Coordinates of C-alpha atoms in Angstrom, one line a residue:
M1 CA 47.2 -27.3 8.3
A2 CA 46.3 -24.2 10.4
R3 CA 43.6 -21.9 9.0
R4 CA 44.8 -18.4 8.2
P5 CA 43.0 -15.7 10.1
L6 CA 40.8 -13.3 8.2
P7 CA 42.3 -9.9 7.2
R8 CA 41.8 -7.3 9.9
I9 CA 39.6 -5.2 7.6
L10 CA 37.2 -8.1 7.3
S11 CA 37.2 -9.2 10.9
S12 CA 37.2 -5.9 12.8
G13 CA 36.3 -3.4 10.2
T14 CA 32.7 -4.3 9.5
A15 CA 31.3 -1.4 11.5
S16 CA 33.7 1.0 9.7
L17 CA 32.7 -0.3 6.3
A18 CA 29.0 0.1 7.3
R19 CA 29.6 3.6 8.4
G20 CA 31.5 4.3 5.2
R21 CA 28.7 3.0 3.1
D22 CA 26.2 5.1 5.0
F23 CA 28.3 8.2 4.6
A24 CA 28.8 7.6 0.9
R25 CA 25.1 7.1 0.4
T26 CA 24.2 10.3 2.3
A27 CA 26.8 12.3 0.3
A28 CA 25.4 10.9 -2.9
D29 CA 21.9 11.9 -2.0
S30 CA 23.0 15.4 -1.0
A31 CA 25.0 15.8 -4.2
T32 CA 21.9 14.7 -6.2
D33 CA 19.8 17.3 -4.5
V34 CA 22.3 20.1 -5.1
L35 CA 23.0 19.2 -8.7
H36 CA 19.4 18.5 -9.6
P37 CA 19.0 21.6 -11.8
L38 CA 22.2 20.8 -13.7
L39 CA 21.1 17.2 -14.2
T40 CA 17.8 18.4 -15.5
I41 CA 19.5 20.8 -18.0
G42 CA 21.9 18.1 -19.1
R43 CA 19.1 15.7 -19.7
G44 CA 17.3 18.4 -21.7
L45 CA 20.4 19.1 -23.8
R46 CA 20.8 15.5 -24.6
I47 CA 17.1 15.3 -25.7
L48 CA 17.5 18.4 -27.9
A49 CA 20.7 17.0 -29.4
S50 CA 19.0 13.8 -30.2
A51 CA 16.1 15.6 -31.8
G52 CA 18.5 17.8 -33.9
R53 CA 20.3 14.7 -35.0
R54 CA 17.1 12.9 -36.1
R55 CA 16.0 16.1 -37.9
W56 CA 19.3 16.3 -39.7
S57 CA 19.1 12.6 -40.7
D58 CA 15.5 13.0 -42.0
T59 CA 16.6 16.0 -44.2
P60 CA 17.2 15.1 -47.9
K61 CA 20.8 15.4 -49.0
D62 CA 19.9 17.9 -51.7
K63 CA 18.5 20.3 -49.1
R64 CA 21.2 19.9 -46.4
G65 CA 23.4 22.6 -48.1
P66 CA 20.8 25.4 -48.0
A67 CA 19.8 24.4 -44.5
L68 CA 23.4 24.5 -43.3
F69 CA 23.8 28.0 -45.0
L70 CA 20.6 29.3 -43.3
G71 CA 21.8 28.0 -40.0
A72 CA 25.2 29.6 -40.3
A73 CA 23.6 32.9 -41.3
G74 CA 21.3 32.8 -38.3
V75 CA 24.3 32.2 -36.0
L76 CA 26.1 35.1 -37.5
V77 CA 23.1 37.4 -37.0
L78 CA 22.8 36.3 -33.4
V79 CA 26.5 37.0 -32.8
L80 CA 26.3 40.5 -34.3
V81 CA 23.0 41.5 -32.6
P82 CA 23.6 43.2 -29.2
Y83 CA 23.1 40.7 -26.3
G84 CA 22.5 38.1 -28.9
P85 CA 24.8 35.4 -27.5
L86 CA 23.4 35.9 -24.0
V87 CA 19.8 35.7 -25.1
T88 CA 20.6 32.6 -27.2
L89 CA 22.2 30.9 -24.2
I90 CA 19.3 31.7 -22.0
T91 CA 16.9 30.4 -24.6
V92 CA 18.8 27.2 -25.1
M93 CA 19.0 26.6 -21.3
A94 CA 15.3 27.3 -20.8
A95 CA 14.4 24.9 -23.6
A96 CA 16.8 22.2 -22.2
A97 CA 15.2 22.6 -18.7
W98 CA 11.7 22.3 -20.1
Q99 CA 12.7 19.2 -22.2
G100 CA 14.6 17.6 -19.2
R101 CA 11.8 18.0 -16.6
D102 CA 10.4 14.9 -14.9
R103 CA 7.5 13.7 -17.1
T104 CA 6.4 10.7 -14.9
P105 CA 2.6 10.7 -15.2
A106 CA 0.8 11.1 -11.9
K107 CA -1.5 8.3 -10.9
T108 CA -5.0 9.7 -11.1
G109 CA -7.1 6.6 -10.3
P110 CA -6.9 3.0 -9.2
G111 CA -5.2 0.3 -11.2
D112 CA -6.9 -2.6 -12.8
A113 CA -6.6 -4.9 -9.8
E114 CA -7.7 -2.1 -7.4
A115 CA -10.7 -1.2 -9.6
E116 CA -11.6 -4.9 -9.6
R117 CA -11.5 -5.0 -5.8
L118 CA -13.6 -1.9 -5.5
G119 CA -16.1 -3.4 -7.9
S120 CA -16.3 -6.5 -5.9
L121 CA -16.9 -4.6 -2.7
Y122 CA -19.6 -2.6 -4.5
E123 CA -21.4 -5.7 -5.8
A124 CA -21.3 -7.3 -2.3
L125 CA -23.0 -4.2 -0.7
V126 CA -25.8 -4.1 -3.3
P127 CA -28.2 -6.4 -1.4
Y128 CA -27.8 -4.3 1.8
F129 CA -27.9 -0.8 0.3
S130 CA -30.7 -1.2 -2.3
L131 CA -34.5 -1.6 -2.5
P132 CA -36.5 -2.7 -5.6
E133 CA -38.8 0.3 -5.4
D134 CA -35.9 2.8 -5.5
P135 CA -36.2 4.7 -8.9
N136 CA -32.5 5.8 -8.9
P137 CA -30.6 3.4 -6.8
L138 CA -27.1 4.3 -5.6
F139 CA -26.2 0.6 -5.4
A140 CA -27.3 -1.7 -8.2
H141 CA -26.0 -4.8 -9.8
G142 CA -23.7 -3.8 -12.7
G143 CA -23.7 -0.1 -11.5
N144 CA -20.8 2.3 -11.3
W145 CA -18.9 2.2 -8.0
D146 CA -17.6 5.8 -8.5
R147 CA -20.9 7.2 -7.2
A148 CA -20.7 5.2 -3.9
F149 CA -17.0 5.2 -3.2
S150 CA -15.8 8.8 -3.1
G151 CA -12.4 8.1 -1.4
Y152 CA -10.1 5.1 -1.3
E153 CA -6.5 4.1 -0.5
F154 CA -4.5 0.9 -1.0
D155 CA -1.4 -0.6 0.5
G156 CA 1.5 -2.1 -1.4
A157 CA -0.3 -5.4 -1.6
G158 CA -3.3 -3.9 -3.3
R159 CA -5.6 -4.2 -0.2
V160 CA -7.9 -1.4 0.9
T161 CA -6.6 0.7 3.8
R162 CA -9.2 3.4 3.6
L163 CA -12.6 3.6 2.0
H164 CA -15.3 6.3 2.1
I165 CA -18.8 5.0 1.3
R166 CA -22.0 6.9 0.6
Y167 CA -25.2 4.9 1.3
P168 CA -28.9 5.6 0.8
A169 CA -30.8 7.5 3.4
Y170 CA -33.3 4.7 3.9
F171 CA -30.7 2.3 5.2
T172 CA -31.3 1.5 8.9
D173 CA -28.0 2.7 10.2
G174 CA -29.6 3.4 13.6
E175 CA -29.9 -0.3 14.3
A176 CA -26.9 -2.1 15.7
T177 CA -27.7 -5.3 13.8
S178 CA -27.8 -3.5 10.5
R179 CA -24.4 -1.9 11.1
A180 CA -22.9 -5.1 12.3
R181 CA -23.9 -6.9 9.1
I182 CA -22.2 -4.2 7.0
E183 CA -19.1 -4.2 9.2
A184 CA -18.8 -8.0 9.0
L185 CA -19.1 -7.9 5.2
L186 CA -16.5 -5.2 4.7
H187 CA -14.1 -7.0 7.1
A188 CA -14.4 -10.2 5.1
K189 CA -14.1 -8.6 1.7
S190 CA -11.3 -6.1 2.5
G191 CA -9.0 -8.7 4.0
R192 CA -8.9 -10.5 7.3
G193 CA -5.9 -10.4 9.7
R194 CA -6.2 -6.6 10.2
E195 CA -8.1 -4.3 12.5
Y196 CA -10.6 -2.0 10.9
L197 CA -12.3 1.1 12.3
F198 CA -15.8 1.9 11.2
D199 CA -16.9 5.5 11.6
W200 CA -20.6 6.0 10.9
D201 CA -22.0 9.4 10.0
E202 CA -25.7 8.8 10.4
E203 CA -26.5 12.4 9.6
G204 CA -24.6 12.5 6.3
N205 CA -25.3 8.9 5.4
Q206 CA -21.6 8.1 5.1
L207 CA -19.3 5.4 6.4
D208 CA -15.5 5.6 6.7
L209 CA -13.5 2.4 6.8
S210 CA -9.8 2.6 7.8
V211 CA -7.2 0.1 8.8
L212 CA -5.7 0.6 12.3
A213 CA -2.1 0.1 13.3
A214 CA -1.4 -2.6 15.9
L215 CA -1.2 -1.4 19.5
P216 CA 2.3 -1.5 21.1
T217 CA 2.8 -4.7 23.1
G218 CA 6.4 -4.0 24.3
I219 CA 5.6 -1.4 26.9
A220 CA 6.4 -2.8 30.4
A221 CA 5.3 -1.5 33.8
Q222 CA 7.1 1.7 34.7
P223 CA 6.5 4.9 36.6
F224 CA 3.9 6.7 34.4
V225 CA 3.7 10.5 34.5
T226 CA 0.3 10.8 36.2
S227 CA -1.1 12.6 39.2
P228 CA -2.7 11.0 42.2
G229 CA -6.1 9.7 41.4
E230 CA -5.1 8.8 37.8
T231 CA -4.5 5.2 36.8
V232 CA -3.2 4.1 33.4
L233 CA -5.3 1.1 32.3
G234 CA -3.4 0.7 29.1
F235 CA -2.7 2.4 25.7
T236 CA -5.0 3.0 22.8
D237 CA -5.3 4.9 19.5
A238 CA -4.3 8.5 19.1
R239 CA -7.7 9.5 17.7
G240 CA -9.5 8.2 20.8
V241 CA -7.9 10.4 23.4
A242 CA -6.4 13.9 23.6
R243 CA -3.4 13.1 25.7
T244 CA -0.1 11.3 25.4
L245 CA 2.3 9.9 28.0
P246 CA 6.1 9.6 27.6
V247 CA 7.0 5.9 28.0
L248 CA 9.9 3.6 27.3
E249 CA 9.3 0.7 24.9
G250 CA 12.4 -1.3 25.5
D251 CA 15.1 1.4 25.5
E252 CA 13.3 3.7 23.0
P253 CA 11.3 6.7 24.3
R254 CA 7.9 7.2 22.8
D255 CA 4.8 9.3 23.3
V256 CA 1.7 7.0 23.4
P257 CA -2.0 7.8 24.0
P258 CA -3.2 6.3 27.3
V259 CA -6.6 5.2 28.7
I260 CA -6.7 7.1 32.0
W261 CA -9.1 6.0 34.7
R262 CA -9.8 8.7 37.4
T263 CA -10.8 7.7 40.9
G264 CA -11.6 9.6 44.0
P265 CA -14.6 11.5 45.5
R266 CA -15.3 13.4 42.3
S267 CA -15.0 10.4 40.0
T268 CA -18.0 9.3 38.0
E269 CA -16.6 5.8 37.6
P270 CA -15.2 5.0 41.1
H271 CA -15.0 1.2 40.7
L272 CA -13.7 -1.1 37.9
L273 CA -14.8 -4.5 36.5
A274 CA -12.4 -6.4 34.3
V275 CA -13.6 -9.5 32.4
G276 CA -11.7 -12.0 30.2
Q277 CA -10.9 -15.5 29.4
P278 CA -8.1 -17.5 31.2
G279 CA -4.7 -16.1 30.1
S280 CA -6.2 -12.9 28.7
G281 CA -4.4 -10.6 31.1
T282 CA -6.9 -9.6 33.9
S283 CA -4.3 -10.5 36.6
T284 CA -1.8 -8.4 34.7
L285 CA -4.2 -5.5 34.8
L286 CA -4.7 -5.9 38.6
R287 CA -1.0 -6.0 39.2
S288 CA -0.5 -2.8 37.1
V289 CA -3.2 -1.1 39.1
A290 CA -1.8 -2.2 42.4
L291 CA 1.7 -0.9 41.5
Q292 CA 0.4 2.5 40.4
A293 CA -1.8 2.8 43.6
L294 CA 1.2 2.0 45.8
R295 CA 3.4 4.5 44.0
H296 CA 0.9 7.3 44.8
G297 CA 0.8 6.4 48.5
G298 CA -2.3 4.3 48.5
E299 CA -3.0 1.1 50.5
V300 CA -3.8 -2.1 48.8
M301 CA -5.7 -5.3 49.8
V302 CA -5.7 -8.3 47.5
V303 CA -8.2 -11.1 47.5
E304 CA -7.2 -13.9 45.1
G305 CA -9.8 -16.6 44.4
G306 CA -7.7 -18.6 41.9
G307 CA -5.1 -19.5 44.5
S308 CA -2.3 -19.4 42.0
G309 CA -0.1 -17.1 44.0
E310 CA 0.2 -14.5 41.3
Y311 CA 0.2 -11.7 43.9
S312 CA 2.7 -13.2 46.3
C313 CA 5.2 -10.5 45.2
L314 CA 3.0 -8.0 47.1
T315 CA 3.0 -9.9 50.4
G316 CA 4.8 -8.0 53.2
R317 CA 5.3 -4.8 51.1
T318 CA 4.9 -1.4 52.5
G319 CA 1.3 -0.2 51.8
V320 CA -0.1 -3.8 51.2
L321 CA -2.5 -4.5 54.0
A322 CA -3.4 -8.1 53.1
V323 CA -3.1 -10.7 50.4
E324 CA -5.7 -13.4 51.0
C325 CA -6.3 -16.6 49.0
G326 CA -8.9 -18.6 51.1
P327 CA -12.6 -18.1 51.9
A328 CA -12.0 -17.5 55.6
G329 CA -9.3 -14.9 55.0
A330 CA -11.3 -13.2 52.3
Q331 CA -14.4 -13.1 54.6
A332 CA -12.3 -11.4 57.4
T333 CA -10.6 -9.0 55.0
L334 CA -13.8 -7.9 53.3
E335 CA -15.6 -7.6 56.6
W336 CA -12.8 -5.3 57.8
A337 CA -13.1 -3.3 54.6
A338 CA -16.8 -2.8 55.2
Q339 CA -16.1 -1.6 58.8
E340 CA -13.3 0.7 57.5
T341 CA -15.7 2.2 55.0
E342 CA -18.2 2.9 57.7
R343 CA -15.5 4.3 60.1
R344 CA -14.2 6.7 57.4
L345 CA -17.7 7.9 56.7
V346 CA -18.5 8.6 60.3
A347 CA -15.2 10.3 61.0
A348 CA -15.5 12.5 57.9
H349 CA -19.1 13.4 58.9
R350 CA -18.1 14.3 62.4
A351 CA -15.3 16.5 61.1
R352 CA -17.7 18.4 58.8
E353 CA -20.1 18.9 61.7
A354 CA -17.3 20.5 63.7
G355 CA -16.2 22.6 60.8
L356 CA -12.9 20.8 60.5
P357 CA -11.3 19.1 57.5
A358 CA -11.6 15.3 57.3
P359 CA -8.9 13.4 59.1
K360 CA -5.9 12.4 57.1
D361 CA -6.5 8.7 57.6
T362 CA -9.9 9.0 56.0
R363 CA -8.5 10.6 52.9
R364 CA -5.7 8.0 52.2
P365 CA -6.8 5.9 49.2
L366 CA -7.6 2.3 49.9
W367 CA -7.7 -0.2 47.0
I368 CA -9.6 -3.5 47.2
L369 CA -8.5 -5.8 44.4
L370 CA -10.5 -9.0 43.9
D371 CA -9.3 -11.6 41.3
R372 CA -11.9 -14.3 40.5
P373 CA -14.1 -13.8 43.6
S374 CA -16.7 -16.3 42.3
V375 CA -14.3 -19.2 43.3
L376 CA -14.3 -18.0 46.9
A377 CA -18.0 -17.7 46.9
H378 CA -18.3 -21.3 45.6
L379 CA -15.9 -22.6 48.2
A380 CA -17.7 -20.7 51.0
A381 CA -21.1 -22.2 49.9
A382 CA -19.6 -25.7 49.9
E383 CA -18.4 -25.2 53.5
G384 CA -21.7 -23.7 54.6
A385 CA -20.1 -20.3 55.2
P386 CA -21.6 -16.9 54.2
D387 CA -20.7 -15.5 50.8
P388 CA -17.6 -13.2 51.1
L389 CA -18.9 -11.0 48.4
G390 CA -21.9 -10.0 50.6
R391 CA -19.5 -7.8 52.5
L392 CA -18.4 -6.0 49.3
Q393 CA -21.6 -4.1 49.0
V394 CA -20.7 -1.4 51.5
P395 CA -17.4 -0.4 49.9
L396 CA -19.1 -0.5 46.5
R397 CA -21.9 1.8 47.5
H398 CA -20.1 4.2 49.7
G399 CA -16.4 3.8 48.7
R400 CA -16.2 6.9 46.6
A401 CA -17.0 9.2 49.5
A402 CA -14.6 7.2 51.7
H403 CA -11.7 7.2 49.2
I404 CA -12.0 3.5 48.7
T405 CA -11.8 1.9 45.2
V406 CA -12.9 -1.6 44.3
V407 CA -11.4 -3.5 41.3
V408 CA -13.0 -6.9 40.4
A409 CA -11.6 -9.3 37.8
E410 CA -13.7 -12.2 36.7
Q411 CA -13.9 -14.7 33.8
F412 CA -16.8 -14.9 31.3
D413 CA -17.9 -18.3 32.6
H414 CA -18.7 -17.0 36.1
L415 CA -20.2 -13.6 35.5
E416 CA -23.6 -14.8 36.6
L417 CA -22.2 -15.4 40.1
L418 CA -21.4 -11.7 40.6
H419 CA -23.7 -9.7 42.8
D420 CA -26.0 -7.1 41.4
A421 CA -24.0 -4.5 43.4
V422 CA -20.9 -5.3 41.4
W423 CA -22.7 -4.7 38.1
Q424 CA -24.5 -1.6 39.4
H425 CA -21.4 0.3 40.8
T426 CA -18.6 -0.8 38.5
R427 CA -19.2 1.7 35.7
A428 CA -15.6 1.5 34.4
R429 CA -15.4 -1.7 32.4
V430 CA -12.6 -3.6 30.7
V431 CA -12.8 -6.7 28.4
L432 CA -9.6 -8.6 27.6
G433 CA -8.8 -11.4 25.3
A434 CA -10.7 -13.0 22.5
A435 CA -14.5 -12.4 22.9
A436 CA -17.5 -12.3 20.7
V437 CA -19.0 -8.9 19.8
Q438 CA -22.1 -9.8 21.9
Q439 CA -20.0 -10.7 24.9
V440 CA -18.1 -7.3 24.7
C441 CA -21.4 -5.5 24.3
D442 CA -23.0 -7.2 27.3
V443 CA -20.1 -6.2 29.5
L444 CA -19.4 -2.7 28.2
G445 CA -22.9 -1.8 27.3
A446 CA -21.9 -0.8 23.7
A447 CA -20.3 -2.6 20.8
P448 CA -16.8 -1.5 19.7
H449 CA -16.4 0.3 16.4
T450 CA -13.4 -1.8 15.5
T451 CA -12.8 -5.4 14.5
A452 CA -10.9 -7.8 16.7
P453 CA -7.3 -8.7 15.7
S454 CA -6.6 -12.2 14.2
Q455 CA -4.0 -12.9 17.0
V456 CA -5.0 -11.5 20.4
P457 CA -1.9 -10.9 22.6
P458 CA -2.2 -11.0 26.4
G459 CA -3.6 -7.8 27.8
R460 CA -5.3 -6.8 24.5
G461 CA -9.0 -5.8 24.6
Y462 CA -11.4 -3.0 25.0
A463 CA -12.2 -0.4 27.7
R464 CA -15.1 1.9 28.4
L465 CA -15.3 4.4 31.2
G466 CA -18.9 5.1 32.2
S467 CA -20.9 6.2 29.2
G468 CA -17.9 7.2 27.1
P469 CA -16.7 5.7 23.9
V470 CA -15.3 2.2 23.6
H471 CA -11.4 2.3 23.3
R472 CA -9.0 -0.3 22.1
L473 CA -6.8 -1.2 25.0
Q474 CA -3.3 -2.8 25.5
V475 CA -2.4 -3.3 29.1
P476 CA 1.3 -2.7 30.0
A477 CA 3.2 -5.9 30.5
T478 CA 3.1 -6.5 34.3
P479 CA 3.9 -10.2 34.8
D480 CA 4.4 -12.0 38.1
P481 CA 8.1 -11.4 38.8
Y482 CA 8.4 -14.9 40.3
D483 CA 7.2 -16.5 37.1
D484 CA 10.2 -17.9 35.3
A485 CA 8.3 -18.2 32.0
A486 CA 7.8 -14.4 31.8
H487 CA 10.1 -12.1 29.9
P488 CA 13.2 -11.3 32.1
A489 CA 13.0 -7.5 31.3
Y490 CA 9.4 -7.3 32.2
R491 CA 10.0 -9.2 35.5
Q492 CA 12.8 -6.9 36.4
A493 CA 10.6 -3.9 35.6
V494 CA 8.0 -5.1 38.1
L495 CA 10.6 -5.8 40.7
G496 CA 11.9 -2.2 40.4
L497 CA 8.4 -0.8 41.1
L498 CA 7.7 -3.0 44.2
P499 CA 7.8 -1.1 47.5
E500 CA 10.3 -2.1 50.2
R501 CA 9.3 -4.9 52.6
Q502 CA 8.0 -3.8 55.9
Q503 CA 8.9 -5.3 59.3
P504 CA 7.3 -8.6 60.3
A505 CA 3.9 -8.4 61.9
G506 CA 5.3 -9.3 65.4
G507 CA 8.1 -6.8 65.3
K508 CA 8.3 -3.6 67.3
D509 CA 8.3 -1.5 64.1
R510 CA 4.9 -2.6 62.9
P511 CA 3.2 0.3 61.1
A512 CA 1.0 2.3 63.4
L513 CA -1.6 2.5 60.6
A514 CA -2.7 -1.1 61.1
K515 CA -3.2 -0.5 64.8
A516 CA -5.0 2.8 64.4
H517 CA -7.3 1.3 61.9
H518 CA -7.8 -1.9 63.7
G519 CA -5.9 -3.5 60.8
P520 CA -7.0 -6.4 58.8
P521 CA -6.1 -10.0 59.7
A522 CA -2.5 -11.1 59.3
Q523 CA -1.9 -11.6 55.6
A524 CA -0.8 -14.9 54.1
Q525 CA 2.9 -15.2 53.8
G526 CA 4.4 -15.5 50.3
P527 CA 8.0 -16.5 49.5
D528 CA 10.6 -16.6 52.2
A529 CA 10.4 -13.4 54.3
D530 CA 14.2 -13.4 54.8
A531 CA 14.8 -12.9 51.1
S532 CA 14.0 -9.2 51.1
E533 CA 14.2 -9.0 47.3
V534 CA 14.3 -11.5 44.5
P535 CA 17.8 -11.6 42.8
E536 CA 18.0 -9.7 39.6
V537 CA 16.9 -11.7 36.6
P538 CA 19.9 -12.2 34.2
A539 CA 19.4 -10.8 30.7
D540 CA 19.9 -14.2 29.1
A541 CA 17.5 -16.0 31.4
P542 CA 14.8 -18.0 29.7

């Protein structure tokens, strides 16, 4: 027996029904707002009528006659008095409005469960904020937490979202270890799985604890609204920076606060060091930096020690001078970078002596990106070749004056193999992935004031520019567009930002820049050069 089709109103009218329900709900809310005074007066009249009915029921039967006579006489007097009915109506309406007002009591303090949680926090802090010789301790076992906690807020589940703590002046808040103990305790007692911000006021002996919202992870690589010399490392909290950028998160426009790294001759942090665990997103950060540098007309050289081919999408692109994966190629590329640094310095110096502006080719930004250079150093040592990183000292020391920027990405396990010049001249630092507080402090030079999230997404970490504050950081999603496991939308976004492919190295249209600069060695070839672009990734791809 054939199944009868659904009625048209059920099969094709779902959207119309939803719009109708929304319209009806909006109309009801608007009517409630407009008729709110009438509803209040009506509720008051009902209350007054109920009170009169109860009063009449409580009146003895032998007294109801005189009471009814007095009431009728009062009504007659009000009718005969000038403006009596109007005054009576106004009085009744005012009494009804007063009786019908909203009498929901305002919450003035924490509930029983919230007070119990605050008491537990107070008792846990007693051993750290009290001394036996204190004659009037602010924290004492069995004491009152109202003196120590002057402000607090809770979420719907009854967990603390904000807490203002006063502590005694003798607490050693100037020592990092003392503050770390308090922060670890509050993190454990207030509920794990959330990120907390600890704001210490050492002058006023006060500590503010607040829960931070998660950083957005759905922002893909895109043309950011920045000027030349500005690079977006990622996005952070609004309270940490005084600037926002318009971005697209999916298809929804948003304004988010960025972490801006400024490079160039006047930069105080001309080079960057990114450290993380495998899969933490350091390669994603380098790809994001490379795409932004190419967009502003810079030149890029990539030295990849891992040999995974994550930068093959840059091979042969306009503005990309080399993509090297082996010790020999890295040695030649970095040697050329050192010679180019010296050439730029000499050319600029001669131009200044002659009273002329520096040549244009010495002011074009050059970016040297190194991903896991310790692997290349190990391979070079095994082959008896010189360390390629030895050539990196010249660009690190003199790159700022020559418009050359060095970005190094390394893993925690191989940090001891980095040269002292890298640690000395990379004053912009980024730590990505799950890391202990001491590891973050060793790289950034300062401990973060926030706790780590329970689940660390790729590209999530901390950033510090020079001697500035430590910012939470979420790197924009910039995967390898040739990686089938990456999100299709993110891969397509990276493909849309890649420059056009340049002519083959042996062609007659080879860029004159490489000839004029005694260009670097021929770069390693990535995917098939005939395929000028990767086909668009379908939306339903895995």
